[in-house]
Amino acid sequence: MEFVIDFILWGWSFWLVRTVVFTLIVVVGVLLSVAYMTYAERKIMGAMQRRQGPMTVGPFGLLQPIADGIKLFSKETIIPSQAHRVVFLLAPMMLFALSLIAWVVIPFDQGWVLANLNVGILYIFAISSMGVYGVVMAGWASNSRYAFLGGMRAASQMISYEVSMGLIIVCVLLVTGSLNLQEIVLAERPIWVQILLFPMLIVFLVSILAETNRTPFDLPEGESEITGGFMVEYSAMTYALFFLGEYANMILMSALTTILFLGGWLPPFGIDPISFIPGIVWFALKTASVLFFYIWSRATLPRYRYDQLMRLGWKVFLPFTLFWVVLVAGTLMSFNALPNQAVEVNPVQEVVEAVEKTIRIIEENVEEVIEQIENIGDQKYGPEENESNGNAEEQQ
Amino acid sequence: MIIQAFAFYLFAGILLVSALMVITARNPVHSVLFLVLGFFNAAGLFILLGAEFIAMILVIVYVGAVAVLFLFVVMMLDINFTDLRKGGMQYIPFGIIIGGILLFELIAIYSYWIFADSALQNIALPIASDVQNSEALGLVLYTDYVLPFQIAGLILFVAMVGAIVLTHRTRPGIRKQNIASQHSRKPSDVLEVKKVTSRTGA
């Protein structure tokens, strides 16, 4: 008996140890990517603006993000005297934790996923929709006008763009027929389906900019109008947590774009000879290219005005994506290309067959039908008019 | 099973405490935040029941959208809730009646009290174990329950139209940006190039 319990405990602890190790690998990987994302951002923006970017710390400035991290870690956390202490400290922690726990369902390669959830895409959507709380709580708890304005802006902005993002995801799900992220990657997509989804990729790329509060939609921060938005009262590690959370969210959204539209860990364009390169390399390259788009748009575009941002979300993207959901569903239906063949029949064929069947039955029993109709006609109108009446009802 | 039981008591305990805090917290914003915590733990309970689709939808819809709007409104309105609570005692009998009805319904469910034989036909059937959650829902939602589903949608639509009609007002004296007219402007409509001879001025 003791042996059995020992065995179960050993197995369980092994599972636990394995999960903890994998989780640590993912968390450290994400945090390192965040650190070098900031480096890449400064270097790329430097190149686009004919500057050099960070150069002094380490070779080519490669140790700059580490130095920045140590600097933020060693500074003093200042809490405003009028702030709501608990909520003020909870907000950055929540934002940071949420940006990390979404990573458990991201498949980095075939089978390389911490939790292979059946509702993976909904999980990511749920977690990213909770991210707004960190920002709103920070804005409210700071008890400062600028911070409050930033929090309000973030709340309405993130809600607005989530709606169209949800509809875009519905478009992809119609094609893949599964909520599981691995199955979404592995689902077959003929070339015409990819062309059909391409406009959604564009809308999705713009929406993730708004969802993660990045330029040109960085109005919650908006340093030139509301100084720093919801982060204005934060310093040292609390600020660093916001920063880490924001960048981790950016990388998460890029990974999501890769999974939904760019084929995840599969080699590009289905070219088999280059499939000897491990899938995670392709995944990282694709994610990095979406991240480059983030930096590119930051270096290129000026900030939107707030009412224009709202207009774009509600009056342009929402009707467009709604129309596209109907279009994708209708196209898949009419070409009989719905996934899993949930609908195996052709609806047009079905209707035609039903009509033909009815006509056949009437033709086979035509004398009986005429007789019945004549009877009805006799009862209603008398025997003289029965012929014309009968014909009329038969045609109906 | 121990882990499941532990998780259940954890979620249920936090759910009950946060539900209590929603009505007892002094600060309305704290109330809303506790409400969010409550929703989240209810989603956890759904996951323990094996209803992961409902759990995720609960988080997306209630936590991600409804509660955010609550929070938005509560933060914007500068209400002093202690003033609001002053006349609260007069609603207690009404509250007791509603609570009593809910308690009665719960007892009726748990004691397997059957009102009519035909009621047995309306009990939801357990889903087959090899069918995924969302798939099982999709199989019955648009077939067996299409009418209740559409009626629910209609009610939501009416509520939406009602909310817009009640709150939408056209305020005079506001210049709105007309994007279409801006886009349809051509240089020839608004610009005129004049040849100015020298020494004559404009």
XYZ file of C-alpha atoms in Angstrom:
598
model
C 0.000 0.000 0.000
C 2.746 2.418 0.944
C 4.578 1.472 -2.198
C 1.570 2.465 -4.305
C 1.250 5.832 -2.602
C 4.978 6.429 -2.970
C 4.754 5.560 -6.629
C 1.857 7.963 -7.212
C 3.630 10.730 -5.348
C 6.802 10.118 -7.348
C 4.908 10.268 -10.631
C 3.018 13.361 -9.603
C 6.114 15.147 -8.434
C 7.810 14.268 -11.706
C 4.891 15.793 -13.616
C 5.044 18.824 -11.349
C 8.800 19.211 -11.733
C 8.540 18.871 -15.487
C 5.778 21.466 -15.709
C 7.686 23.886 -13.477
C 10.855 23.510 -15.548
C 9.019 24.039 -18.839
C 7.174 27.026 -17.397
C 10.451 28.555 -16.257
C 11.951 28.046 -19.705
C 8.994 29.822 -21.323
C 8.970 32.667 -18.773
C 12.724 33.264 -19.010
C 12.499 33.042 -22.799
C 9.715 35.612 -22.901
C 11.532 37.982 -20.541
C 14.775 37.707 -22.522
C 12.832 38.342 -25.744
C 11.292 41.405 -24.101
C 14.728 42.698 -23.113
C 16.143 42.243 -26.611
C 12.915 43.515 -28.140
C 13.666 46.888 -26.543
C 17.208 46.692 -27.921
C 15.908 45.816 -31.387
C 13.378 48.622 -31.184
C 16.021 51.221 -30.349
C 18.414 49.919 -32.988
C 15.826 49.701 -35.768
C 14.315 53.068 -34.952
C 17.816 54.473 -34.816
C 18.545 53.115 -38.281
C 15.253 54.488 -39.618
C 16.005 57.920 -38.170
C 19.681 57.885 -39.219
C 21.013 57.457 -35.692
C 23.068 54.673 -34.191
C 20.947 53.583 -31.237
C 22.564 52.117 -28.097
C 26.308 51.727 -28.665
C 28.254 52.053 -25.423
C 27.255 49.198 -23.067
C 28.871 45.999 -24.349
C 29.703 45.221 -27.996
C 27.222 47.057 -30.275
C 25.387 48.058 -27.087
C 24.176 44.489 -26.648
C 24.213 44.706 -22.845
C 22.096 47.885 -22.810
C 18.780 46.119 -21.899
C 20.500 44.289 -19.014
C 21.903 47.582 -17.729
C 18.454 49.195 -18.026
C 16.912 46.328 -16.083
C 19.471 46.595 -13.269
C 18.953 50.352 -13.143
C 15.163 50.009 -12.806
C 15.578 47.282 -10.206
C 17.798 49.374 -7.972
C 15.628 52.498 -7.972
C 13.171 53.547 -5.303
C 9.471 52.829 -5.764
C 7.548 55.997 -5.052
C 3.903 55.656 -4.055
C 1.882 58.891 -4.111
C 0.414 59.727 -0.709
C -3.108 60.087 -2.129
C -2.974 56.803 -4.070
C -5.028 53.746 -3.200
C -2.044 51.675 -2.105
C -3.330 48.131 -2.634
C -4.856 48.733 -6.056
C -1.886 50.900 -7.031
C 0.540 48.044 -6.377
C -1.795 45.326 -7.642
C -2.270 46.912 -11.090
C 1.268 46.437 -12.503
C 1.540 42.957 -10.989
C -1.747 41.953 -12.587
C -0.804 43.328 -15.997
C 2.551 41.556 -15.892
C 1.124 38.234 -14.653
C -1.606 38.278 -17.306
C 0.911 38.961 -20.052
C 2.848 35.856 -18.975
C 0.078 33.318 -18.314
C -1.281 33.662 -21.831
C 1.906 31.970 -23.082
C 0.938 28.528 -21.741
C -1.208 27.739 -24.781
C 1.146 29.058 -27.472
C 2.549 26.139 -29.521
C 6.172 26.928 -30.398
C 6.563 23.787 -32.459
C 4.662 20.578 -33.108
C 3.744 19.434 -29.578
C 5.850 22.137 -27.870
C 3.075 23.585 -25.756
C 2.624 23.707 -21.995
C -1.142 23.230 -21.969
C -2.781 21.879 -25.101
C -6.199 23.391 -24.422
C -9.135 22.616 -26.670
C -10.285 26.213 -26.284
C -6.785 27.701 -26.658
C -7.790 30.670 -28.808
C -10.629 31.583 -26.450
C -8.210 31.348 -23.529
C -5.850 33.839 -25.155
C -8.752 36.106 -26.006
C -10.047 35.939 -22.413
C -6.631 36.707 -20.925
C -5.937 39.576 -23.304
C -9.376 41.048 -22.602
C -8.487 41.078 -18.896
C -5.315 43.051 -19.590
C -7.367 46.253 -19.599
C -7.938 45.925 -15.838
C -4.284 46.502 -15.041
C -4.363 49.744 -16.996
C -7.705 50.977 -15.645
C -6.797 50.094 -12.059
C -3.480 51.909 -12.429
C -5.228 54.976 -13.819
C -7.781 55.069 -11.037
C -5.511 54.156 -8.106
C -2.926 56.822 -8.973
C -5.489 59.477 -8.054
C -4.088 61.787 -10.690
C -5.837 63.537 -13.575
C -3.418 62.463 -16.291
C -3.354 58.872 -15.085
C -7.147 58.764 -14.911
C -7.500 60.094 -18.463
C -5.020 57.485 -19.649
C -6.915 54.701 -17.918
C -10.242 55.802 -19.410
C -8.741 56.018 -22.882
C -7.213 52.555 -22.519
C -10.500 51.021 -21.371
C -12.593 52.305 -24.258
C -9.862 51.687 -26.822
C -9.201 48.089 -25.848
C -12.910 47.211 -25.722
C -13.523 48.770 -29.136
C -10.805 46.858 -30.901
C -11.510 43.563 -29.162
C -14.856 43.337 -30.954
C -13.372 43.393 -34.422
C -10.510 41.142 -33.307
C -13.065 38.596 -32.144
C -14.773 38.682 -35.531
C -11.434 38.251 -37.320
C -10.713 35.210 -35.165
C -14.168 33.860 -36.089
C -13.147 34.136 -39.761
C -10.044 32.040 -39.116
C -11.988 29.538 -37.030
C -14.469 29.065 -39.873
C -11.577 27.937 -42.030
C -9.824 25.770 -39.438
C -12.814 24.305 -37.595
C -11.019 24.081 -34.262
C -10.351 26.300 -31.251
C -7.111 24.455 -30.528
C -4.074 26.512 -31.569
C -2.097 23.508 -32.845
C -4.996 22.387 -34.994
C -5.403 25.935 -36.281
C -1.791 25.830 -37.499
C -2.123 22.350 -38.984
C -5.444 22.949 -40.734
C -5.165 22.828 -44.500
C -5.540 26.130 -46.255
C -5.844 26.151 -50.024
C -4.499 29.216 -51.785
C -7.934 30.742 -52.380
C -8.689 30.531 -48.647
C -5.459 32.376 -47.931
C -6.424 35.092 -50.396
C -9.839 35.231 -48.727
C -8.232 35.711 -45.305
C -5.607 38.225 -46.416
C -7.727 41.371 -45.755
C -8.355 40.011 -42.271
C -4.599 39.779 -41.714
C -4.286 43.492 -42.492
C -7.154 44.414 -40.150
C -5.719 42.138 -37.475
C -2.297 43.764 -37.696
C -3.855 47.203 -37.186
C -6.059 45.909 -34.376
C -3.167 44.423 -32.420
C -1.448 47.820 -32.541
C -4.525 49.303 -30.875
C -4.940 46.379 -28.494
C -1.422 46.690 -27.123
C -1.502 50.511 -27.013
C 1.289 50.994 -29.500
C 1.918 53.852 -31.902
C -0.061 55.122 -33.793
C -2.689 54.172 -31.200
C -0.692 54.855 -28.025
C -3.216 57.376 -26.723
C -3.382 55.884 -23.193
C 0.283 56.842 -22.824
C 0.300 59.825 -25.138
C 3.330 61.524 -23.611
C 2.843 64.740 -25.558
C -0.755 65.312 -24.381
C -1.231 63.455 -21.089
C 2.474 63.161 -20.174
C 2.527 59.392 -19.649
C -1.076 58.393 -19.148
C -1.745 55.644 -16.679
C 1.985 55.154 -16.002
C 2.656 58.741 -14.950
C 2.837 58.050 -11.201
C 4.770 54.792 -11.470
C 8.483 54.466 -10.875
C 11.198 51.835 -10.605
C 9.979 48.221 -10.566
C 6.269 49.057 -10.741
C 7.002 50.960 -13.941
C 9.252 48.152 -15.137
C 6.411 45.656 -14.674
C 4.155 47.775 -16.913
C 6.924 47.988 -19.459
C 7.605 44.238 -19.381
C 3.876 43.505 -19.562
C 3.386 45.772 -22.552
C 6.265 44.256 -24.493
C 5.325 40.686 -23.525
C 1.824 41.447 -24.824
C 3.302 42.756 -28.080
C 5.276 39.543 -28.558
C 2.221 37.486 -27.611
C 0.075 39.253 -30.196
C 2.780 38.747 -32.826
C 2.909 35.046 -31.955
C -0.878 34.913 -32.224
C -0.751 36.553 -35.668
C 1.848 33.967 -36.659
C -0.381 31.123 -35.489
C -3.609 32.452 -36.984
C -2.386 33.719 -40.333
C 1.268 32.925 -41.026
C 1.308 29.168 -40.472
C 2.992 28.944 -37.066
C 6.040 26.671 -36.984
C 5.549 25.354 -40.534
C 8.087 26.419 -43.184
C 6.823 29.298 -45.339
C 4.835 28.604 -48.531
C 4.878 24.874 -47.777
C 8.405 24.466 -49.179
C 9.446 20.988 -48.071
C 13.247 21.119 -48.695
C 13.709 23.725 -45.952
C 11.723 21.763 -43.383
C 15.000 20.401 -41.906
C 15.239 23.741 -40.077
C 13.468 23.213 -36.728
C 9.943 24.585 -36.477
C 10.733 26.899 -33.595
C 13.153 28.818 -35.821
C 10.404 29.488 -38.338
C 8.062 30.422 -35.505
C 10.606 32.881 -34.092
C 11.351 34.352 -37.525
C 7.680 34.902 -38.326
C 7.001 36.409 -34.906
C 10.029 38.671 -35.317
C 8.751 39.891 -38.679
C 5.439 40.906 -37.096
C 7.386 42.631 -34.312
C 9.351 44.483 -36.994
C 6.011 45.743 -38.287
C 5.308 47.094 -34.785
C 8.589 49.020 -34.699
C 8.263 50.111 -38.298
C 4.833 51.624 -37.699
C 6.124 53.323 -34.548
C 8.956 54.950 -36.453
C 6.724 55.929 -39.377
C 3.288 57.020 -38.239
C 2.080 59.965 -36.165
C -0.419 59.388 -33.372
C -4.133 59.188 -34.171
C -6.616 61.679 -32.796
C -8.891 59.995 -30.264
C -12.214 60.366 -32.087
C -10.575 59.088 -35.271
C -9.349 56.040 -33.371
C -12.875 55.296 -32.169
C -14.287 55.886 -35.625
C -11.800 53.475 -37.161
C -12.694 50.789 -34.640
C -16.463 51.039 -34.637
C -17.375 52.452 -38.037
C -14.734 50.937 -40.298
C -13.318 47.733 -38.832
C -16.465 46.412 -37.161
C -18.767 46.557 -40.251
C -15.951 45.341 -42.486
C -15.076 42.324 -40.342
C -18.752 41.513 -39.810
C -19.272 41.527 -43.564
C -16.170 39.401 -44.022
C -17.401 36.770 -41.544
C -20.557 36.397 -43.631
C -18.503 36.348 -46.824
C -16.089 33.676 -45.562
C -18.903 31.552 -44.175
C -20.922 31.865 -47.376
C -17.954 31.115 -49.612
C -16.947 28.045 -47.621
C -20.539 26.866 -47.592
C -21.113 27.279 -51.306
C -17.808 25.624 -52.244
C -18.546 22.837 -49.767
C -15.197 23.545 -48.101
C -16.240 23.793 -44.478
C -13.741 22.042 -42.173
C -14.461 18.614 -40.645
C -17.210 18.234 -43.244
C -19.787 19.034 -40.607
C -22.133 19.809 -43.486
C -21.706 17.095 -46.068
C -24.689 17.982 -48.199
C -24.950 20.698 -50.774
C -27.827 22.929 -49.687
C -28.783 23.885 -53.251
C -28.797 20.240 -54.289
C -30.927 19.453 -51.253
C -33.606 21.990 -52.186
C -33.642 20.872 -55.836
C -34.036 17.250 -54.798
C -36.871 18.055 -52.409
C -38.751 19.957 -55.112
C -38.175 17.158 -57.637
C -39.425 14.603 -55.126
C -42.616 16.569 -54.508
C -43.248 16.934 -58.235
C -42.637 13.204 -58.746
C -45.122 12.266 -56.035
C -47.743 14.555 -57.540
C -47.113 13.165 -61.033
C -47.354 9.571 -59.858
C -50.610 10.120 -58.073
C -51.938 12.742 -60.439
C -55.400 11.186 -60.814
C -55.865 10.834 -57.097
C -54.811 14.436 -56.524
C -57.180 15.714 -59.207
C -59.970 13.686 -57.724
C -59.379 15.108 -54.297
C -59.186 18.637 -55.617
C -62.399 18.133 -57.558
C -64.065 16.950 -54.399
C -62.955 20.057 -52.552
C -64.029 22.192 -55.473
C -67.438 20.502 -55.550
C -67.946 21.158 -51.895
C -66.949 24.786 -52.140
C -68.017 26.096 -55.515
C -70.279 23.480 -56.999
C -69.453 21.052 -59.850
C -69.336 23.550 -62.778
C -66.068 25.336 -61.895
C -64.140 22.320 -60.725
C -61.880 22.016 -63.778
C -60.297 25.483 -63.646
C -60.046 25.416 -59.865
C -58.340 22.082 -59.926
C -55.730 23.268 -62.403
C -54.948 26.360 -60.393
C -54.406 24.473 -57.187
C -52.364 21.826 -58.883
C -49.962 24.408 -60.227
C -49.515 25.761 -56.751
C -9.300 13.873 -7.056
C -7.695 15.614 -4.086
C -6.490 18.386 -6.364
C -9.974 18.792 -7.851
C -11.558 19.005 -4.410
C -8.921 21.479 -3.281
C -9.467 23.602 -6.391
C -13.230 23.479 -5.923
C -13.073 24.699 -2.324
C -10.545 27.349 -3.293
C -12.672 28.729 -6.144
C -15.941 28.404 -4.239
C -14.474 30.010 -1.115
C -13.021 32.991 -2.991
C -16.262 33.304 -4.974
C -18.370 33.512 -1.819
C -16.008 35.927 -0.063
C -15.769 38.201 -3.095
C -19.554 38.110 -3.568
C -19.914 39.213 0.035
C -17.327 41.945 -0.474
C -19.235 43.260 -3.515
C -22.106 44.325 -1.276
C -20.121 45.269 1.806
C -17.169 47.189 0.341
C -17.295 50.918 1.117
C -15.719 51.979 -2.129
C -17.842 51.251 -5.244
C -14.724 50.699 -7.380
C -13.577 48.026 -4.953
C -17.036 46.458 -5.285
C -16.640 46.179 -9.036
C -13.145 44.720 -8.677
C -14.485 42.089 -6.279
C -17.262 41.373 -8.766
C -14.580 40.698 -11.379
C -12.821 38.345 -8.965
C -16.141 36.594 -8.428
C -16.708 36.148 -12.174
C -13.226 34.780 -12.542
C -13.699 32.182 -9.830
C -17.074 31.203 -11.273
C -15.213 30.536 -14.527
C -12.838 28.339 -12.545
C -15.781 26.339 -11.226
C -17.056 25.889 -14.784
C -13.663 24.499 -15.798
C -13.834 21.994 -12.926
C -17.232 20.905 -14.287
C -15.603 20.277 -17.666
C -17.411 23.197 -19.313
C -14.323 25.038 -20.533
C -16.146 26.771 -23.388
C -18.681 28.374 -21.033
C -15.846 29.314 -18.669
C -13.926 31.140 -21.396
C -17.050 32.872 -22.697
C -17.867 33.959 -19.142
C -14.442 35.553 -18.815
C -14.531 37.154 -22.278
C -18.051 38.563 -22.018
C -18.497 39.362 -18.335
C -14.947 40.091 -17.199
C -13.647 41.466 -20.477
C -16.604 43.616 -21.498
C -19.492 43.970 -19.041
C -17.453 44.527 -15.889
C -15.109 46.915 -17.696
C -18.112 49.079 -18.564
C -19.331 48.834 -14.952
C -15.933 49.972 -13.778
C -15.916 52.720 -16.371
C -19.272 54.095 -15.212
C -18.537 53.721 -11.505
C -15.230 55.553 -11.899
C -16.773 58.353 -13.932
C -19.723 58.933 -11.623
C -18.652 60.552 -8.417
C -21.231 58.864 -6.198
C -21.126 58.960 -2.452
C -22.446 55.514 -1.680
C -22.980 56.145 2.029
C -25.623 58.745 1.080
C -27.241 56.245 -1.260
C -27.379 53.632 1.462
C -29.379 55.823 3.845
C -32.799 54.828 2.526
C -31.710 51.263 1.901
C -33.627 49.685 4.761
C -37.002 50.157 3.068
C -36.042 47.694 0.329
C -35.277 44.899 2.782
C -38.712 43.180 2.602
C -38.507 43.180 -1.197
C -35.004 41.719 -1.032
C -36.139 39.022 1.370
C -38.958 38.027 -1.011
C -36.567 37.714 -3.984
C -34.023 35.838 -1.897
C -36.760 33.523 -0.636
C -37.892 32.710 -4.170
C -34.325 31.926 -5.230
C -33.790 29.742 -2.169
C -37.042 27.911 -2.875
C -35.953 27.265 -6.460
C -32.605 25.927 -5.316
C -34.306 23.593 -2.837
C -36.712 22.458 -5.537
C -33.798 21.577 -7.810
C -31.765 19.803 -5.176
C -34.670 17.765 -3.816
C -35.470 16.490 -7.336
C -39.010 17.757 -7.019
C -40.778 17.057 -10.285
C -43.766 19.267 -11.058
C -44.940 17.439 -14.128
C -43.930 14.330 -16.005
C -43.320 16.295 -19.162
C -40.678 18.343 -17.338
C -38.381 15.329 -17.476
C -38.221 15.639 -21.242
C -36.718 19.093 -20.996
C -33.774 18.121 -18.817
C -30.472 18.702 -20.595
C -28.751 15.504 -21.616
C -25.103 14.900 -20.706
C -22.843 15.350 -23.710
C -21.026 12.409 -25.214
C -17.511 12.154 -23.810
C -15.799 12.007 -27.191
C -17.346 15.265 -28.381
C -15.619 18.543 -27.561
C -17.344 21.117 -25.470
C -17.853 23.749 -28.142
C -18.818 21.110 -30.697
C -21.508 19.664 -28.405
C -22.901 23.149 -27.864
C -22.910 23.876 -31.577
C -24.713 20.628 -32.363
C -27.771 21.524 -30.284
C -27.752 25.323 -30.289
C -28.812 25.803 -33.902
C -30.953 22.693 -34.151
C -32.912 21.781 -31.018
C -32.762 25.179 -29.365
C -32.830 27.464 -32.385
C -36.037 29.228 -31.320
C -34.976 30.100 -27.738
C -31.587 31.107 -29.129
C -33.080 33.438 -31.716
C -35.519 34.883 -29.180
C -32.612 35.626 -26.827
C -30.862 37.360 -29.706
C -33.984 39.368 -30.479
C -34.324 40.464 -26.849
C -30.698 41.597 -26.837
C -31.266 43.478 -30.090
C -34.346 45.236 -28.678
C -32.387 46.127 -25.548
C -29.593 47.564 -27.676
C -31.970 49.638 -29.794
C -33.706 50.805 -26.609
C -30.437 51.888 -25.017
C -29.442 53.832 -28.128
C -32.873 55.505 -28.438
C -32.879 56.482 -24.765
C -29.388 57.941 -24.656
C -28.791 59.262 -28.141
C -29.459 62.947 -28.500
C -28.374 65.382 -31.132
C -26.724 68.339 -29.541
C -26.874 71.564 -31.513
C -23.844 73.672 -32.203
C -21.355 70.847 -32.605
C -19.267 70.648 -35.735
C -18.770 67.040 -36.672
C -16.064 65.743 -38.906
C -17.533 64.429 -42.141
C -14.937 62.011 -43.400
C -16.705 61.317 -46.698
C -16.876 64.976 -47.663
C -13.235 65.431 -46.684
C -12.201 62.528 -48.836
C -14.273 63.695 -51.774
C -12.628 67.121 -51.802
C -10.388 67.680 -54.781
C -7.667 70.302 -55.111
C -9.619 71.895 -57.942
C -12.602 72.505 -55.603
C -10.738 74.427 -52.979
C -7.544 75.708 -54.525
C -7.180 78.418 -57.056
C -3.862 79.326 -58.566
C -3.648 82.961 -59.447
C -1.061 84.539 -61.620
C 0.153 87.618 -59.878
C 2.006 90.067 -61.963
C 4.954 91.611 -60.252
C 4.598 94.942 -58.461
C 0.820 94.676 -58.279
C 0.448 92.738 -55.017
C -2.383 90.294 -54.376
